[in-house]
């Protein structure tokens, strides 16, 4: 019997005339994810609430045109380097590399035209798995080496949305891939009442440009302590220097890890809908961002994206690692294989 292929539709064209498709993944529970080949964007993700009602838990739009504008990385694959590289430069193997300054003096999310703004080649592996590939050429956005990247999305029958990242290169380079989906477990409204657990004793404090200082700081007795479930809104507006720099939460937590496999990074629970998301990853860090820069000027799928109406759980290496020798390395050696996995597991209480 032939494996049923994920249904796809033609979604439109980019400004350069490249065709963009929209693929649907479905599972036996009736959950559904829609993925665009543009940016590998997770356009929608429908999972049940405690009464079995399906709801779309990610921010996004129904039309391609809105993604071309572009929105703040809604649902997209981020590369080559998720989050910031300080002063938009780094050195490697004796060479100096200069990147686009697209966030003040710093480089954010892969530069002016990162992986979120590229059309990926899709291959449907089944009705539950979609593989996306992209070849980033040597020198693209200032990064060394041809980089062959593959991202696989799977919607399992256990209501897990799994992302597997793979890459190889023909020159030493740096890499930090992540996904920038904005979640709201209630579907709509603000996220301040949603309760978060982050499995981390430490975080990486930042300067005013949101570049880590290099210090690892204990979360104890700070608003960054999410070791027990705490609502997002409970401390977000406290007079804390780090919260002021981030305009809320926009920081990297140093995940407590016991090995190199998939381990629980975080959990979020929405008391109203009963939806729970558990984040598992092989990565050492988690950027928890509370949509502080959303300002109500974007709207889509019948919602207005107001400040703090969605959160991101970006699993990754720490920001600015290429300039921070004490952080876990983001170096990918020529010929080596980069592999990471993140699972967003949905359930209800
Ligand atoms: C990341 C960054 C934020 C912001 C968003 C996109 O989470 O850390 O500062 O750039 O992406 O708006």
Tab-separated table of C-alpha atoms and ligand atoms in Angstrom:
chain	number	residue	atom	x	y	z
A	1	UNK	CA	0.000	0.000	0.000
A	2	UNK	CA	1.253	3.427	-0.852
A	3	UNK	CA	2.006	5.804	2.005
A	4	UNK	CA	-0.626	8.546	1.922
A	5	UNK	CA	1.017	11.841	1.001
A	6	UNK	CA	0.377	14.967	3.022
A	7	UNK	CA	-2.048	17.084	1.052
A	8	UNK	CA	-0.611	20.297	-0.270
A	9	UNK	CA	-1.870	23.387	-2.037
A	10	UNK	CA	-0.163	26.088	-4.058
A	11	UNK	CA	-0.172	29.131	-1.765
A	12	UNK	CA	1.268	31.895	-3.907
A	13	UNK	CA	4.519	33.399	-5.104
A	14	UNK	CA	7.289	35.385	-3.450
A	15	UNK	CA	8.291	38.785	-4.798
A	16	UNK	CA	11.001	36.966	-6.791
A	17	UNK	CA	8.381	34.760	-8.390
A	18	UNK	CA	9.226	31.593	-6.451
A	19	UNK	CA	6.252	29.289	-5.849
A	20	UNK	CA	5.239	28.603	-2.272
A	21	UNK	CA	3.174	25.605	-1.163
A	22	UNK	CA	1.223	24.940	1.988
A	23	UNK	CA	1.339	21.387	3.364
A	24	UNK	CA	-1.009	19.851	5.901
A	25	UNK	CA	0.043	17.231	8.438
A	26	UNK	CA	-2.687	15.316	10.261
A	27	UNK	CA	-2.759	12.625	12.931
A	28	UNK	CA	-5.239	10.041	14.214
A	29	UNK	CA	-6.386	12.439	16.968
A	30	UNK	CA	-7.709	14.960	14.451
A	31	UNK	CA	-4.905	17.425	15.146
A	32	UNK	CA	-3.492	19.312	12.189
A	33	UNK	CA	-0.430	21.406	11.345
A	34	UNK	CA	-0.034	23.573	8.253
A	35	UNK	CA	3.464	24.303	7.039
A	36	UNK	CA	4.551	26.752	4.341
A	37	UNK	CA	7.617	26.113	2.204
A	38	UNK	CA	8.359	29.840	2.671
A	39	UNK	CA	10.508	29.996	5.815
A	40	UNK	CA	9.268	26.555	6.839
A	41	UNK	CA	6.612	28.554	8.646
A	42	UNK	CA	4.210	26.764	10.969
A	43	UNK	CA	1.124	28.624	9.774
A	44	UNK	CA	-1.374	26.876	12.034
A	45	UNK	CA	-1.417	24.111	14.616
A	46	UNK	CA	-4.753	22.786	15.810
A	47	UNK	CA	-4.854	20.695	18.969
A	48	UNK	CA	-7.720	19.788	21.343
A	49	UNK	CA	-8.652	21.577	24.563
A	50	UNK	CA	-9.845	19.665	27.632
A	51	UNK	CA	-13.301	19.171	26.140
A	52	UNK	CA	-11.868	17.914	22.837
A	53	UNK	CA	-12.510	21.135	20.936
A	54	UNK	CA	-9.817	21.880	18.362
A	55	UNK	CA	-8.142	25.276	18.531
A	56	UNK	CA	-5.291	26.908	16.655
A	57	UNK	CA	-2.527	27.609	19.188
A	58	UNK	CA	-0.039	29.534	17.024
A	59	UNK	CA	0.084	33.119	15.804
A	60	UNK	CA	0.057	33.602	12.050
A	61	UNK	CA	-1.886	34.557	8.946
A	62	UNK	CA	-4.092	32.892	6.344
A	63	UNK	CA	-2.321	34.478	3.381
A	64	UNK	CA	1.247	34.328	2.098
A	65	UNK	CA	1.336	38.064	1.405
A	66	UNK	CA	1.285	38.845	5.156
A	67	UNK	CA	4.368	36.673	5.662
A	68	UNK	CA	6.287	38.512	2.934
A	69	UNK	CA	5.975	41.870	4.724
A	70	UNK	CA	7.531	40.366	7.004
A	71	UNK	CA	6.062	39.686	10.458
A	72	UNK	CA	8.377	39.148	13.453
A	73	UNK	CA	9.448	35.622	12.466
A	74	UNK	CA	5.988	34.102	13.088
A	75	UNK	CA	6.339	30.298	12.961
A	76	UNK	CA	9.574	30.369	10.968
A	77	UNK	CA	12.759	28.330	10.901
A	78	UNK	CA	15.573	30.568	12.106
A	79	UNK	CA	19.097	30.220	10.695
A	80	UNK	CA	21.899	30.197	10.276
A	81	UNK	CA	22.069	31.641	13.729
A	82	UNK	CA	19.051	31.863	16.038
A	83	UNK	CA	19.087	34.997	18.185
A	84	UNK	CA	21.908	37.547	18.353
A	85	UNK	CA	25.564	37.746	17.487
A	86	UNK	CA	27.129	40.745	19.220
A	87	UNK	CA	28.503	43.566	17.054
A	88	UNK	CA	27.507	41.434	14.042
A	89	UNK	CA	30.865	39.732	13.791
A	90	UNK	CA	32.861	36.731	14.885
A	91	UNK	CA	36.187	35.122	14.115
A	92	UNK	CA	36.795	31.536	13.136
A	93	UNK	CA	39.946	29.670	12.077
A	94	UNK	CA	41.820	32.979	11.971
A	95	UNK	CA	39.257	34.627	9.664
A	96	UNK	CA	36.995	37.580	10.573
A	97	UNK	CA	33.360	37.364	9.488
A	98	UNK	CA	31.060	40.360	9.242
A	99	UNK	CA	27.290	39.957	9.376
A	100	UNK	CA	24.331	42.246	8.760
A	101	UNK	CA	23.566	44.668	11.609
A	102	UNK	CA	19.804	44.194	11.586
A	103	UNK	CA	19.210	44.778	15.321
A	104	UNK	CA	21.054	47.912	16.392
A	105	UNK	CA	24.768	47.046	16.338
A	106	UNK	CA	24.029	43.331	16.428
A	107	UNK	CA	22.963	40.615	14.036
A	108	UNK	CA	19.635	38.909	14.745
A	109	UNK	CA	18.189	35.625	13.464
A	110	UNK	CA	20.578	35.017	10.566
A	111	UNK	CA	20.702	38.543	9.141
A	112	UNK	CA	18.702	40.473	6.556
A	113	UNK	CA	17.533	37.430	4.713
A	114	UNK	CA	17.815	34.464	7.024
A	115	UNK	CA	16.270	31.016	6.669
A	116	UNK	CA	12.860	32.471	7.585
A	117	UNK	CA	12.823	34.337	4.258
A	118	UNK	CA	13.894	31.477	1.977
A	119	UNK	CA	11.783	29.018	0.037
A	120	UNK	CA	12.560	25.489	1.182
A	121	UNK	CA	12.277	22.343	-0.943
A	122	UNK	CA	9.600	20.072	0.491
A	123	UNK	CA	9.347	16.315	0.419
A	124	UNK	CA	6.295	14.682	1.919
A	125	UNK	CA	7.416	11.543	3.772
A	126	UNK	CA	3.896	10.637	4.957
A	127	UNK	CA	0.666	12.340	6.007
A	128	UNK	CA	2.432	13.044	9.328
A	129	UNK	CA	5.938	14.006	8.246
A	130	UNK	CA	7.261	16.750	6.006
A	131	UNK	CA	10.932	17.224	5.184
A	132	UNK	CA	12.233	20.672	4.183
A	133	UNK	CA	15.679	21.300	2.717
A	134	UNK	CA	17.660	24.390	1.909
A	135	UNK	CA	21.180	24.953	0.616
A	136	UNK	CA	22.688	28.105	2.067
A	137	UNK	CA	25.616	29.080	-0.154
A	138	UNK	CA	29.118	29.872	1.036
A	139	UNK	CA	29.114	33.518	2.132
A	140	UNK	CA	25.347	33.888	2.322
A	141	UNK	CA	24.565	36.582	4.898
A	142	UNK	CA	28.290	36.633	5.660
A	143	UNK	CA	28.565	33.076	6.998
A	144	UNK	CA	31.323	30.750	5.771
A	145	UNK	CA	30.750	27.449	3.992
A	146	UNK	CA	28.013	25.908	1.940
A	147	UNK	CA	25.481	24.641	4.445
A	148	UNK	CA	23.027	21.873	3.553
A	149	UNK	CA	20.145	22.152	6.029
A	150	UNK	CA	17.198	19.802	6.488
A	151	UNK	CA	14.338	20.345	8.902
A	152	UNK	CA	11.739	17.622	9.404
A	153	UNK	CA	8.359	18.294	10.982
A	154	UNK	CA	6.327	15.369	12.331
A	155	UNK	CA	2.894	15.410	13.946
A	156	UNK	CA	2.738	12.190	15.951
A	157	UNK	CA	-0.370	10.321	17.091
A	158	UNK	CA	0.560	11.337	20.645
A	159	UNK	CA	-0.109	14.993	19.693
A	160	UNK	CA	3.580	15.789	19.575
A	161	UNK	CA	4.885	18.290	17.081
A	162	UNK	CA	8.471	17.167	16.537
A	163	UNK	CA	11.179	19.175	14.771
A	164	UNK	CA	14.423	17.509	13.702
A	165	UNK	CA	17.261	19.688	12.430
A	166	UNK	CA	20.132	18.374	10.364
A	167	UNK	CA	22.984	20.149	8.596
A	168	UNK	CA	26.417	19.614	7.074
A	169	UNK	CA	28.996	22.028	5.728
A	170	UNK	CA	32.073	22.033	3.497
A	171	UNK	CA	33.929	24.664	5.586
A	172	UNK	CA	34.070	25.278	9.330
A	173	UNK	CA	31.123	27.503	10.235
A	174	UNK	CA	28.767	28.408	13.085
A	175	UNK	CA	25.176	27.252	13.307
A	176	UNK	CA	22.233	27.626	15.685
A	177	UNK	CA	18.915	26.578	14.201
A	178	UNK	CA	15.599	27.063	15.939
A	179	UNK	CA	11.925	27.628	15.274
A	180	UNK	CA	10.177	30.895	16.103
A	181	UNK	CA	6.580	29.751	16.568
A	182	UNK	CA	4.527	32.059	18.792
A	183	UNK	CA	2.155	29.996	20.949
A	184	UNK	CA	-1.005	30.962	22.746
A	185	UNK	CA	-2.575	27.907	24.351
A	186	UNK	CA	-5.919	29.685	24.646
A	187	UNK	CA	-5.789	30.606	20.954
A	188	UNK	CA	-6.630	34.216	21.653
A	189	UNK	CA	-6.247	36.951	24.296
A	190	UNK	CA	-3.133	37.622	26.343
A	191	UNK	CA	-0.862	34.928	27.742
A	192	UNK	CA	-0.318	36.475	31.167
A	193	UNK	CA	-2.424	33.892	33.003
A	194	UNK	CA	-0.712	30.920	31.371
A	195	UNK	CA	1.536	29.086	33.803
A	196	UNK	CA	5.140	28.272	32.985
A	197	UNK	CA	7.746	25.856	34.295
A	198	UNK	CA	11.313	26.123	32.970
A	199	UNK	CA	13.751	23.402	33.954
A	200	UNK	CA	16.699	25.713	34.588
A	201	UNK	CA	18.660	26.864	37.645
A	202	UNK	CA	20.584	29.484	35.648
A	203	UNK	CA	20.019	32.050	32.922
A	204	UNK	CA	22.303	34.252	30.842
A	205	UNK	CA	21.801	37.931	31.786
A	206	UNK	CA	22.108	40.441	28.937
A	207	UNK	CA	23.179	44.021	28.289
A	208	UNK	CA	20.743	46.601	26.907
A	209	UNK	CA	21.268	45.278	23.367
A	210	UNK	CA	20.160	41.832	24.618
A	211	UNK	CA	23.651	40.377	24.195
A	212	UNK	CA	24.632	38.002	27.031
A	213	UNK	CA	27.295	39.422	29.293
A	214	UNK	CA	28.869	35.966	29.585
A	215	UNK	CA	27.755	35.541	33.180
A	216	UNK	CA	25.599	32.581	34.221
A	217	UNK	CA	23.285	33.871	36.944
A	218	UNK	CA	21.237	31.810	39.366
A	219	UNK	CA	17.484	32.209	38.882
A	220	UNK	CA	16.979	31.918	42.660
A	221	UNK	CA	15.173	34.930	44.126
A	222	UNK	CA	14.726	36.529	40.683
A	223	UNK	CA	11.695	36.842	38.363
A	224	UNK	CA	13.500	34.279	36.185
A	225	UNK	CA	12.828	31.437	38.593
A	226	UNK	CA	10.241	29.255	36.842
A	227	UNK	CA	11.282	26.057	38.600
A	228	UNK	CA	7.775	25.880	40.004
A	229	UNK	CA	4.737	26.784	37.901
A	230	UNK	CA	4.270	30.572	37.823
A	231	UNK	CA	1.980	32.614	35.614
A	232	UNK	CA	3.761	34.626	32.933
A	233	UNK	CA	2.208	37.862	34.185
A	234	UNK	CA	3.005	37.448	37.864
A	235	UNK	CA	6.426	39.164	37.824
A	236	UNK	CA	6.808	40.381	34.227
A	237	UNK	CA	6.484	44.078	35.088
A	238	UNK	CA	8.692	44.052	38.163
A	239	UNK	CA	11.323	46.718	38.469
A	240	UNK	CA	14.136	44.358	37.524
A	241	UNK	CA	17.025	45.481	35.311
A	242	UNK	CA	16.918	42.324	33.197
A	243	UNK	CA	13.151	42.589	32.627
A	244	UNK	CA	13.608	46.247	31.704
A	245	UNK	CA	16.295	45.372	29.133
A	246	UNK	CA	14.048	42.660	27.667
A	247	UNK	CA	10.804	44.678	27.890
A	248	UNK	CA	9.600	41.530	29.633
A	249	UNK	CA	10.999	38.030	29.187
A	250	UNK	CA	13.351	37.746	26.217
A	251	UNK	CA	16.192	35.722	27.699
A	252	UNK	CA	18.083	32.488	27.414
A	253	UNK	CA	17.738	29.926	30.197
A	254	UNK	CA	20.536	27.414	30.773
A	255	UNK	CA	18.620	24.140	30.796
A	256	UNK	CA	19.293	21.591	33.519
A	257	UNK	CA	20.478	18.532	31.650
A	258	UNK	CA	21.629	15.096	32.655
A	259	UNK	CA	22.710	13.784	29.246
A	260	UNK	CA	22.599	14.553	25.547
A	261	UNK	CA	19.169	13.112	24.664
A	262	UNK	CA	15.708	14.643	24.627
A	263	UNK	CA	14.967	16.167	28.032
A	264	UNK	CA	12.180	18.354	29.348
A	265	UNK	CA	12.991	22.037	28.970
A	266	UNK	CA	9.698	23.667	29.832
A	267	UNK	CA	5.999	23.242	30.316
A	268	UNK	CA	3.171	25.741	29.880
A	269	UNK	CA	-0.379	25.251	31.075
A	270	UNK	CA	-3.444	27.296	30.244
A	271	UNK	CA	-5.922	27.040	33.125
A	272	UNK	CA	-8.837	28.138	30.912
A	273	UNK	CA	-8.622	25.720	27.989
A	274	UNK	CA	-6.754	23.047	29.941
A	275	UNK	CA	-4.169	22.833	27.158
A	276	UNK	CA	-0.630	21.943	28.174
A	277	UNK	CA	2.515	22.145	26.082
A	278	UNK	CA	5.675	20.371	27.144
A	279	UNK	CA	8.908	21.286	25.389
A	280	UNK	CA	11.589	18.610	25.111
A	281	UNK	CA	14.905	19.200	23.451
A	282	UNK	CA	18.457	18.052	22.927
A	283	UNK	CA	19.595	21.704	23.063
A	284	UNK	CA	21.343	23.356	26.046
A	285	UNK	CA	19.335	26.587	25.994
A	286	UNK	CA	15.828	27.991	25.782
A	287	UNK	CA	14.963	31.530	24.671
A	288	UNK	CA	11.664	32.314	26.354
A	289	UNK	CA	10.196	35.395	24.679
A	290	UNK	CA	6.837	36.848	25.712
A	291	UNK	CA	5.883	38.774	22.573
A	292	UNK	CA	6.984	42.083	24.079
A	293	UNK	CA	7.482	43.680	20.667
A	294	UNK	CA	4.027	42.774	19.356
A	295	UNK	CA	2.028	45.995	19.349
A	296	UNK	CA	-1.379	45.304	17.859
A	297	UNK	CA	-0.445	46.421	14.348
A	298	UNK	CA	-0.524	42.865	12.992
A	299	UNK	CA	-3.699	40.831	12.644
A	300	UNK	CA	-4.412	37.459	11.125
A	301	UNK	CA	-6.656	34.406	11.407
A	302	UNK	CA	-9.290	36.643	13.043
A	303	UNK	CA	-6.977	37.799	15.845
A	304	UNK	CA	-5.036	40.943	16.622
A	305	UNK	CA	-1.475	40.349	17.798
A	306	UNK	CA	-1.300	42.678	20.753
A	307	UNK	CA	1.605	42.936	23.177
A	308	UNK	CA	2.139	39.666	25.046
A	309	UNK	CA	-0.564	37.778	23.169
A	310	UNK	CA	1.800	34.889	22.416
A	311	UNK	CA	5.051	33.385	23.685
A	312	UNK	CA	8.005	31.671	22.013
A	313	UNK	CA	9.974	28.743	23.371
A	314	UNK	CA	13.030	28.808	21.118
A	315	UNK	CA	15.237	25.827	21.866
A	316	UNK	CA	18.797	26.606	20.866
A	317	UNK	CA	22.400	27.254	21.877
A	318	UNK	CA	23.024	30.460	23.784
A	319	UNK	CA	22.975	33.825	21.985
A	320	UNK	CA	26.361	35.205	20.915
A	321	UNK	CA	28.129	31.873	21.467
A	322	UNK	CA	30.617	32.496	18.617
A	323	UNK	CA	32.008	35.350	20.755
A	324	UNK	CA	31.644	33.606	24.115
A	325	UNK	CA	34.231	30.810	24.420
A	326	UNK	CA	32.789	29.769	27.792
A	327	UNK	CA	29.362	28.938	26.265
A	328	UNK	CA	28.619	25.554	24.634
A	329	UNK	CA	30.113	25.699	21.158
A	330	UNK	CA	28.097	26.487	18.013
A	331	UNK	CA	30.988	25.543	15.733
A	332	UNK	CA	30.195	23.055	12.983
A	333	UNK	CA	33.374	21.565	11.589
A	334	UNK	CA	33.756	20.847	7.907
A	335	UNK	CA	32.194	17.474	7.116
A	336	UNK	CA	30.636	17.130	10.593
A	337	UNK	CA	26.928	16.527	11.130
A	338	UNK	CA	24.677	18.876	13.056
A	339	UNK	CA	21.645	17.148	14.592
A	340	UNK	CA	19.192	18.476	17.136
A	341	UNK	CA	15.620	17.582	18.033
A	342	UNK	CA	12.840	19.480	19.742
A	343	UNK	CA	9.389	18.150	20.613
A	344	UNK	CA	6.357	20.253	21.498
A	345	UNK	CA	4.064	17.751	23.230
A	346	UNK	CA	0.426	18.745	23.695
A	347	UNK	CA	-1.952	17.331	26.284
A	348	UNK	CA	-4.739	18.616	28.532
A	349	UNK	CA	-5.573	18.695	32.222
B	1	LIG	C1	13.608	36.746	19.526
B	1	LIG	C2	14.420	37.828	20.109
B	1	LIG	C3	13.553	38.971	20.405
B	1	LIG	C4	12.825	39.430	19.175
B	1	LIG	C5	12.031	38.331	18.600
B	1	LIG	C6	11.383	38.734	17.309
B	1	LIG	O1	12.842	36.112	20.450
B	1	LIG	O2	15.147	37.432	21.245
B	1	LIG	O3	14.306	39.996	20.928
B	1	LIG	O4	13.743	39.816	18.202
B	1	LIG	O5	12.869	37.215	18.405
B	1	LIG	O6	10.697	39.933	17.407
